[in-house]
PDB file of C-alpha atoms in Angstrom:
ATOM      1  CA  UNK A 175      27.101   6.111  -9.038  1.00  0.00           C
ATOM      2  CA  UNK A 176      23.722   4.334  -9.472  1.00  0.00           C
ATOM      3  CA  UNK A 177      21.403   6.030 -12.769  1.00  0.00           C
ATOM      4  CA  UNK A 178      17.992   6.881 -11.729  1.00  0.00           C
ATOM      5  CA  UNK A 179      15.496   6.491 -14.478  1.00  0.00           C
ATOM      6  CA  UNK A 180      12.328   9.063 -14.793  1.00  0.00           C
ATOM      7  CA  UNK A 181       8.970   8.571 -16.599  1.00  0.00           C
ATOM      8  CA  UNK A 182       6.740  11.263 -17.350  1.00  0.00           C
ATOM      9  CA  UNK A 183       2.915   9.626 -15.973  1.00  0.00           C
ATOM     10  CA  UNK A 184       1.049  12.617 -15.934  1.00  0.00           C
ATOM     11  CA  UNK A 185      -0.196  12.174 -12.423  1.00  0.00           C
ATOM     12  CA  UNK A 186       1.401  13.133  -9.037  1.00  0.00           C
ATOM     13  CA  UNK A 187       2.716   9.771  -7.631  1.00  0.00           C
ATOM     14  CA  UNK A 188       2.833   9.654  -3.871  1.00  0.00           C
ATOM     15  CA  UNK A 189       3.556   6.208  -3.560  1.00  0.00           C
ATOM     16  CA  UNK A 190       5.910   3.262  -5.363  1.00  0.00           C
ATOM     17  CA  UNK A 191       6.455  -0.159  -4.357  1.00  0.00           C
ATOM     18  CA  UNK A 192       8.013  -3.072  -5.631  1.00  0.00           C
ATOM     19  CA  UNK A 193       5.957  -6.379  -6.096  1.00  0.00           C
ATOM     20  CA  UNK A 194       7.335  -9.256  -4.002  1.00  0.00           C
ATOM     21  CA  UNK A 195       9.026 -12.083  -5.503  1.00  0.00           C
ATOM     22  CA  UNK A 196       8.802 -15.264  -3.734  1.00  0.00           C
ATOM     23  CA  UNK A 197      12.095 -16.072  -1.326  1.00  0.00           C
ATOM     24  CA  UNK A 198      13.461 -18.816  -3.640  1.00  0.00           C
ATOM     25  CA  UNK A 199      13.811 -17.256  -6.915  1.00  0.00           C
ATOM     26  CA  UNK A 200      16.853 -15.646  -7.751  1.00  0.00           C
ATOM     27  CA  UNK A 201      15.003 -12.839  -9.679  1.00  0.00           C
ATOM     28  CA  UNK A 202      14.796  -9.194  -9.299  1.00  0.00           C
ATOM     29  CA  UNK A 203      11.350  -7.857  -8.357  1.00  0.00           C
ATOM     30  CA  UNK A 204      10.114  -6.177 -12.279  1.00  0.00           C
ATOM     31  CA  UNK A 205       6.342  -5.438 -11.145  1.00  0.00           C
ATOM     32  CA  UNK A 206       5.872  -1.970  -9.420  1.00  0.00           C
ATOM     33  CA  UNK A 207       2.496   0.022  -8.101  1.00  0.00           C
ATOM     34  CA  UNK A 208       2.359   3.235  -7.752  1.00  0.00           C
ATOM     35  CA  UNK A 209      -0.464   5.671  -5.885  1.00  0.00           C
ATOM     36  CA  UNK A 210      -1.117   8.927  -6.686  1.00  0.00           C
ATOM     37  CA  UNK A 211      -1.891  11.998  -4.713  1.00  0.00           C
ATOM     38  CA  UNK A 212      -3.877  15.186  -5.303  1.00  0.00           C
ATOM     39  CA  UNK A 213      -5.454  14.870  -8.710  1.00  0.00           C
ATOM     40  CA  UNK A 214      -9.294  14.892 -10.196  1.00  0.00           C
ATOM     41  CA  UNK A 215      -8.882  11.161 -10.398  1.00  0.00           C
ATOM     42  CA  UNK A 216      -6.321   9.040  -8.591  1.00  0.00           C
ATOM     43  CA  UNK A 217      -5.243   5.479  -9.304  1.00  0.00           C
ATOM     44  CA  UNK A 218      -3.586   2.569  -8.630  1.00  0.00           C
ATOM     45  CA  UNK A 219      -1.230   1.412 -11.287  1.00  0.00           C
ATOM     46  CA  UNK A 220       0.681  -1.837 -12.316  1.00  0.00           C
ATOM     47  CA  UNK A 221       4.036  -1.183 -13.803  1.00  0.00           C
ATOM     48  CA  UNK A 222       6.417  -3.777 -15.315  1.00  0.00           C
ATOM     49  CA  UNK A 223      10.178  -2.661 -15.632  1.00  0.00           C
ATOM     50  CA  UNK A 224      10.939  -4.748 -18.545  1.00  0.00           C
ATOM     51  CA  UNK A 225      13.037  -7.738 -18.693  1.00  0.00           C
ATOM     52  CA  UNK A 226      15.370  -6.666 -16.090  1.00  0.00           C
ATOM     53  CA  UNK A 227      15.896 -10.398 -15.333  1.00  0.00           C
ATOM     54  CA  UNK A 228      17.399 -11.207 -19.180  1.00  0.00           C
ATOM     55  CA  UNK A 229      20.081  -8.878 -18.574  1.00  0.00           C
ATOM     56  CA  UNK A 230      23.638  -8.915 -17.185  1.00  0.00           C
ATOM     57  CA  UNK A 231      24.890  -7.341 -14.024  1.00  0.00           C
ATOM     58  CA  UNK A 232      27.184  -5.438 -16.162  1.00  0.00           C
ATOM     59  CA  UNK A 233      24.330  -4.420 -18.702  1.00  0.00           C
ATOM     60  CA  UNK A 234      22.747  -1.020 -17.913  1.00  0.00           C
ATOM     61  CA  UNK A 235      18.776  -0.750 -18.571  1.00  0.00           C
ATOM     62  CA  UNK A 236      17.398   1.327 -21.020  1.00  0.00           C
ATOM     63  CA  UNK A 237      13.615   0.550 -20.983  1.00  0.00           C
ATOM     64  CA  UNK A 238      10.790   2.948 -20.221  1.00  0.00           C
ATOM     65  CA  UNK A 239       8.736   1.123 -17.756  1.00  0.00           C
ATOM     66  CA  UNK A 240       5.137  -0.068 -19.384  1.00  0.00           C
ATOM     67  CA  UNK A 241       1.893   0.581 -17.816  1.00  0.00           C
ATOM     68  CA  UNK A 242       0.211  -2.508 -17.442  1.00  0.00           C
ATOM     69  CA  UNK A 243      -3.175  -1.910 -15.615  1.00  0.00           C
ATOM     70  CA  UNK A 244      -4.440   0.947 -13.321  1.00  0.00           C
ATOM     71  CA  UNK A 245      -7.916   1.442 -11.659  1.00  0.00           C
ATOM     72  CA  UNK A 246      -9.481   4.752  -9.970  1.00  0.00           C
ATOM     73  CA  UNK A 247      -9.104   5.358  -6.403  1.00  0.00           C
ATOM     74  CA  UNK A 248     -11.096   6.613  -4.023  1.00  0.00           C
ATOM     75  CA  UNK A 249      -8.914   9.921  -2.508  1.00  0.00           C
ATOM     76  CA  UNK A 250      -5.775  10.097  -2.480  1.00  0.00           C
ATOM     77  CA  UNK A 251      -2.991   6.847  -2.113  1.00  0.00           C
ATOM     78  CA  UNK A 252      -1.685   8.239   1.521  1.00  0.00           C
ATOM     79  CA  UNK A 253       0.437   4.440   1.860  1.00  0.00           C
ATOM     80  CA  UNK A 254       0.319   1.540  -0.039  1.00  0.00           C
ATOM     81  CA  UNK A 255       1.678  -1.919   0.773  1.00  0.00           C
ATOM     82  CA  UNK A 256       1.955  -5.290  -1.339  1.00  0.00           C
ATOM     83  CA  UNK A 257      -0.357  -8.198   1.020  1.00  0.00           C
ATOM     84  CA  UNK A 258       0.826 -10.910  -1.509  1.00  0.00           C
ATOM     85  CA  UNK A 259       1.762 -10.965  -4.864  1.00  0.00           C
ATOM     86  CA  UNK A 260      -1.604 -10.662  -6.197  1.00  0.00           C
ATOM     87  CA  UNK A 261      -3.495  -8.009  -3.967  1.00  0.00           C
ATOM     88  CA  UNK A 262      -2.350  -4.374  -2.856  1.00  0.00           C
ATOM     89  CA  UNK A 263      -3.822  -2.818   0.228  1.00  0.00           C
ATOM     90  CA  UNK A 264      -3.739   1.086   0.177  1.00  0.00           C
ATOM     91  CA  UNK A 265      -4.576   3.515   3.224  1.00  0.00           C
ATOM     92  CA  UNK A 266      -6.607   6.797   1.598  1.00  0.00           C
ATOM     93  CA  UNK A 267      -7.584   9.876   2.416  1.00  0.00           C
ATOM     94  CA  UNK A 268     -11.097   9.391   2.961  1.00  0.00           C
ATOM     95  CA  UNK A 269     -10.247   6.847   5.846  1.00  0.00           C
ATOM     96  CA  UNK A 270     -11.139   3.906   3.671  1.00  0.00           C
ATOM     97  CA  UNK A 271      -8.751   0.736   3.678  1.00  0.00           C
ATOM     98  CA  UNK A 272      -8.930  -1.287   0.370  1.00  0.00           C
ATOM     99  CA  UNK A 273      -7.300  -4.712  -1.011  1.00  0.00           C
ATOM    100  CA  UNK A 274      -7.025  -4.386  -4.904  1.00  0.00           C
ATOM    101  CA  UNK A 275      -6.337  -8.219  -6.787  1.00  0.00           C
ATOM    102  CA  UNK A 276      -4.243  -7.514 -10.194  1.00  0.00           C
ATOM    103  CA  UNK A 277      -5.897 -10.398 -12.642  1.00  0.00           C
ATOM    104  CA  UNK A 278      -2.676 -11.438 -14.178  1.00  0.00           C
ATOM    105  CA  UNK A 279      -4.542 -13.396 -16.684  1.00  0.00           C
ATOM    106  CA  UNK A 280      -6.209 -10.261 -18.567  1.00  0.00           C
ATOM    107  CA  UNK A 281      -3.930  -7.578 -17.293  1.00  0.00           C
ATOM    108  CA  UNK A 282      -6.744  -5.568 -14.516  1.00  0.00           C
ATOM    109  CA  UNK A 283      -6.957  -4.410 -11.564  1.00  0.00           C
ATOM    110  CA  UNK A 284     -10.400  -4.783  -9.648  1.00  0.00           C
ATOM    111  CA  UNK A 285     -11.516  -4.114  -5.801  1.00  0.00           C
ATOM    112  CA  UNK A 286     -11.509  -7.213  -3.700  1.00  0.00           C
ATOM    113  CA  UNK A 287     -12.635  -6.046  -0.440  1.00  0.00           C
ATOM    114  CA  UNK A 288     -13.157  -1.911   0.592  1.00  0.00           C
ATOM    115  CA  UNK A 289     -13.483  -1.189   4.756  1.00  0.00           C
ATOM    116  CA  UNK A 290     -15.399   2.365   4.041  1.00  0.00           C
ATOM    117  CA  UNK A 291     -14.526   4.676   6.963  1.00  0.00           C
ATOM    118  CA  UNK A 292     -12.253   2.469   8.418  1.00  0.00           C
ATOM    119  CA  UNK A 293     -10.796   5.611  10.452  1.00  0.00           C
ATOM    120  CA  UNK A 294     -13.683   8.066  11.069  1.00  0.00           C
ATOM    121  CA  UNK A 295     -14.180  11.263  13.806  1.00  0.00           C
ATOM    122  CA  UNK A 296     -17.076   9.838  16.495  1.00  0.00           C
ATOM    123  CA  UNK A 297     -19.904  11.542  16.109  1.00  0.00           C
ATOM    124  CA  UNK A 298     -19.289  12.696  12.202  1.00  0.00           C
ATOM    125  CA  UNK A 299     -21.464  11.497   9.705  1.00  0.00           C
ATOM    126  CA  UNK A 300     -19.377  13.591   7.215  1.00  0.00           C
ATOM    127  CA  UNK A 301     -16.282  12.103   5.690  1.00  0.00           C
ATOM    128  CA  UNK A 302     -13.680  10.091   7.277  1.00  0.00           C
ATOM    129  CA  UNK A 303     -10.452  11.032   8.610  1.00  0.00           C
ATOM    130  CA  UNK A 304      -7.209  10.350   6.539  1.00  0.00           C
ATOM    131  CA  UNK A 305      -6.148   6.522   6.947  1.00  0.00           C
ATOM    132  CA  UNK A 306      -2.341   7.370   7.033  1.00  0.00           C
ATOM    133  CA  UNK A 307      -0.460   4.103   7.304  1.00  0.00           C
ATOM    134  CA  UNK A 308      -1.073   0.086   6.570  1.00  0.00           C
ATOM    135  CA  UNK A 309       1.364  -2.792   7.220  1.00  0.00           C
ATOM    136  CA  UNK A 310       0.257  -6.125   5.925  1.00  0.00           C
ATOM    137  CA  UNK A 311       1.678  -9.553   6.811  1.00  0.00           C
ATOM    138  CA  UNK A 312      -0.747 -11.969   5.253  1.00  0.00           C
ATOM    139  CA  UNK A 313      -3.542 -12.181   6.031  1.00  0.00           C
ATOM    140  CA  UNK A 314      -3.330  -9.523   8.901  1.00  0.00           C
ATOM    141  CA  UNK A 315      -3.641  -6.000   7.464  1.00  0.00           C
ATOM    142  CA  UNK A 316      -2.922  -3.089  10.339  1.00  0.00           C
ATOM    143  CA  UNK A 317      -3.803   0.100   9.770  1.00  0.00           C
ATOM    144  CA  UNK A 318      -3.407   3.910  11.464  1.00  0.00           C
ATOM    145  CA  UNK A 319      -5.776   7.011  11.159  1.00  0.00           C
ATOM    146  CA  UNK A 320      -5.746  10.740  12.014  1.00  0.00           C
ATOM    147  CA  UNK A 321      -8.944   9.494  14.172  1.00  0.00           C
ATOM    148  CA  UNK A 322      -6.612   7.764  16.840  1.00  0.00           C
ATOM    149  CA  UNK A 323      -7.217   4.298  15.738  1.00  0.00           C
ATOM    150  CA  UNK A 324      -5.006   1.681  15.521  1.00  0.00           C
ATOM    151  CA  UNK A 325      -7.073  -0.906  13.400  1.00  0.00           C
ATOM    152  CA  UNK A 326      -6.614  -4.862  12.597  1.00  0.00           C
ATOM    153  CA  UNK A 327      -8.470  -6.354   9.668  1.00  0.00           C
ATOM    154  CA  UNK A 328      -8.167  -9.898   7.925  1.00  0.00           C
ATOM    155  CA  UNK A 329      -8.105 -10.071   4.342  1.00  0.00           C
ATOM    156  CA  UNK A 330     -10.611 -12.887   4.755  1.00  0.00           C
ATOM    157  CA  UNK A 331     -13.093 -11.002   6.724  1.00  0.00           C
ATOM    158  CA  UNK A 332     -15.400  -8.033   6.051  1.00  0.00           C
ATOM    159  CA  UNK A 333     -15.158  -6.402   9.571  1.00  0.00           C
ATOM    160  CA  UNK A 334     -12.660  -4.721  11.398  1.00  0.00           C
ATOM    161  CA  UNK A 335     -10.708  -7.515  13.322  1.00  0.00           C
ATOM    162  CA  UNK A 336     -10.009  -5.416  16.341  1.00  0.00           C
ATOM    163  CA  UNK A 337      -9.515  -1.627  17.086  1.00  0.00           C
ATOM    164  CA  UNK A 338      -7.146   0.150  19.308  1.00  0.00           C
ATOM    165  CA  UNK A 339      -8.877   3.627  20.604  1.00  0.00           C
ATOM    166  CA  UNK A 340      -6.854   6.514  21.570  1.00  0.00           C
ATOM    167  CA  UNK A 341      -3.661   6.040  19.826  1.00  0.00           C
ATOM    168  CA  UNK A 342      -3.397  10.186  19.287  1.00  0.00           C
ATOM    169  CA  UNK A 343      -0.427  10.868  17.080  1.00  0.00           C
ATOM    170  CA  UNK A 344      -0.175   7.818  15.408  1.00  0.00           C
ATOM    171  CA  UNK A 345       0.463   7.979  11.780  1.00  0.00           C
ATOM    172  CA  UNK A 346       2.828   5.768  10.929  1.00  0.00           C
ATOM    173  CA  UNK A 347       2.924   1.871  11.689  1.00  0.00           C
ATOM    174  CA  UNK A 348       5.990  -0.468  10.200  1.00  0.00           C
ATOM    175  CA  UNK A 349       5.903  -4.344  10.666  1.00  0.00           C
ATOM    176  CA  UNK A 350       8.809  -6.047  13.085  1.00  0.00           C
ATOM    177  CA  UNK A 351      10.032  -9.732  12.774  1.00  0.00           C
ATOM    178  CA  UNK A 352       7.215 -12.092  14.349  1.00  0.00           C
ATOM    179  CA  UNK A 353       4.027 -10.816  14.828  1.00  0.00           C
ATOM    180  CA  UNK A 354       5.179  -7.287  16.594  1.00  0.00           C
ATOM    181  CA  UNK A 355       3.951  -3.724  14.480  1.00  0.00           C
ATOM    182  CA  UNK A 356       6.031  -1.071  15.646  1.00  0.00           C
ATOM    183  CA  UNK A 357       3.781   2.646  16.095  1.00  0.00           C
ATOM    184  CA  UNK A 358       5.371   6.259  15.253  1.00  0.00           C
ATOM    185  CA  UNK A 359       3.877   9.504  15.684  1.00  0.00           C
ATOM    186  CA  UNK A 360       4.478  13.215  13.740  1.00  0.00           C
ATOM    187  CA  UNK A 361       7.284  13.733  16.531  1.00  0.00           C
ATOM    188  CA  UNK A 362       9.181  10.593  15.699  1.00  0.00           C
ATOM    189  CA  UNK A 363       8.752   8.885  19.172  1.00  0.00           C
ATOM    190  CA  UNK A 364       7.669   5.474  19.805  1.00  0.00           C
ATOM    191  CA  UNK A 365       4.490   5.160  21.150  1.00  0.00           C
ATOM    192  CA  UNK A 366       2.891   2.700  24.071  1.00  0.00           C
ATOM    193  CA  UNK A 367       5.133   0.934  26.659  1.00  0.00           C
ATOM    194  CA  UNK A 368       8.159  -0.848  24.821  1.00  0.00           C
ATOM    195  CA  UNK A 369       7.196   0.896  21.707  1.00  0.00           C
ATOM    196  CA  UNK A 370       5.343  -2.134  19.827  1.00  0.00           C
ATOM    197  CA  UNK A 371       1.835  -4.116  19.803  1.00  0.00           C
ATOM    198  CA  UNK A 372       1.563  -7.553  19.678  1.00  0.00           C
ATOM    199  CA  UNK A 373      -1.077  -8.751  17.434  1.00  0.00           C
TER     200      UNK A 373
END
């Protein structure tokens, strides 16, 4: 049976995900981010696993993982996805969609591009609605609100690329081969026609 591993972080962490390693090395992933949910200050973190990589298949790991950056967040980490190796793009709470670039020179984290209100009511000048899902496939970045938006941004461009209105339900989106993104709603249905938007 596989051993799970636990580290206390003193925050609630709603998501983890592992930091892509290019398709020719022969190396585990060993650089995690995590979100977190529901507390006075939430953050993006950097985690490294250790030297996972310097160990045998038969050797069991006995690290702690090690913090190794982490930068406030702006409501709470509702889905986060790696764009590259260098930049994480997280969906929040406030309807804001932002690409964070980890600095592996000095070990930070800093903001490389924030869409404010990305999903928003119509008509509210008040806070935005919850951005609940992003897919990225570089440099597209796709993301899906409470507000019944499907939106499409580039990581090289400041504005919204193109939006989708009416989308009602829609809080999940998940990336297909190609350039397909695949829609799901509260009820676990595919949404649209065959089920998937071509971008």
């Amino acid at each position: 049976m596989e051993e799970k591993f636990a580290k206390f972080v003193s925050h609630k962490i709603s998501k983890t995900r592992w930091r892509p390693v290019s398709a020719s090395s022969l190396q585990q992933p060993d650089v995690f981010a995590t979100g977190s949910w529901d507390n006075e200050e939430n953050k993006v973190s950097l985690w490294s696993s250790g030297d996972v990589g310097a160990m045998n298949l038969d050797e069991e790991y006995q690290g702690d993982p090690k913090l190794l950056c982490d930068i406030r967040h702006s409501g709470d980490v509702l889905d986060m996805q790696f764009l590259d190796t260098e930049r994480i793009v997280t969906a929040s709470s406030t309807g804001s969609v932002t690409i964070f670039r980890h600095h592996h020179n000095n070990q930070t984290l800093s903001v490389n591009h924030r869409w404010e209100r990305a999903h928003h009511h119509i008509g509210s000048d008040s806070a935005g609605a919850p951005c609940t899902s992003v897919v990225c496939n570089s440099p597209e970045i796709v993301s899906v609100g409470e507000d019944g938006r499907m939106n499409v941004f580039r990581a090289d461009s400041k504005e919204i690329v193109r939006t989708i209105d009416h989308v009602d339900g829609w809080v999940h989106v998940h990336r297909l081969p190609g350039e397909e993104m695949v829609a799901g709603c509260t009820m676990g249905k595919r949404q649209a026609g065959g089920g998937s938007v071509m971008l």
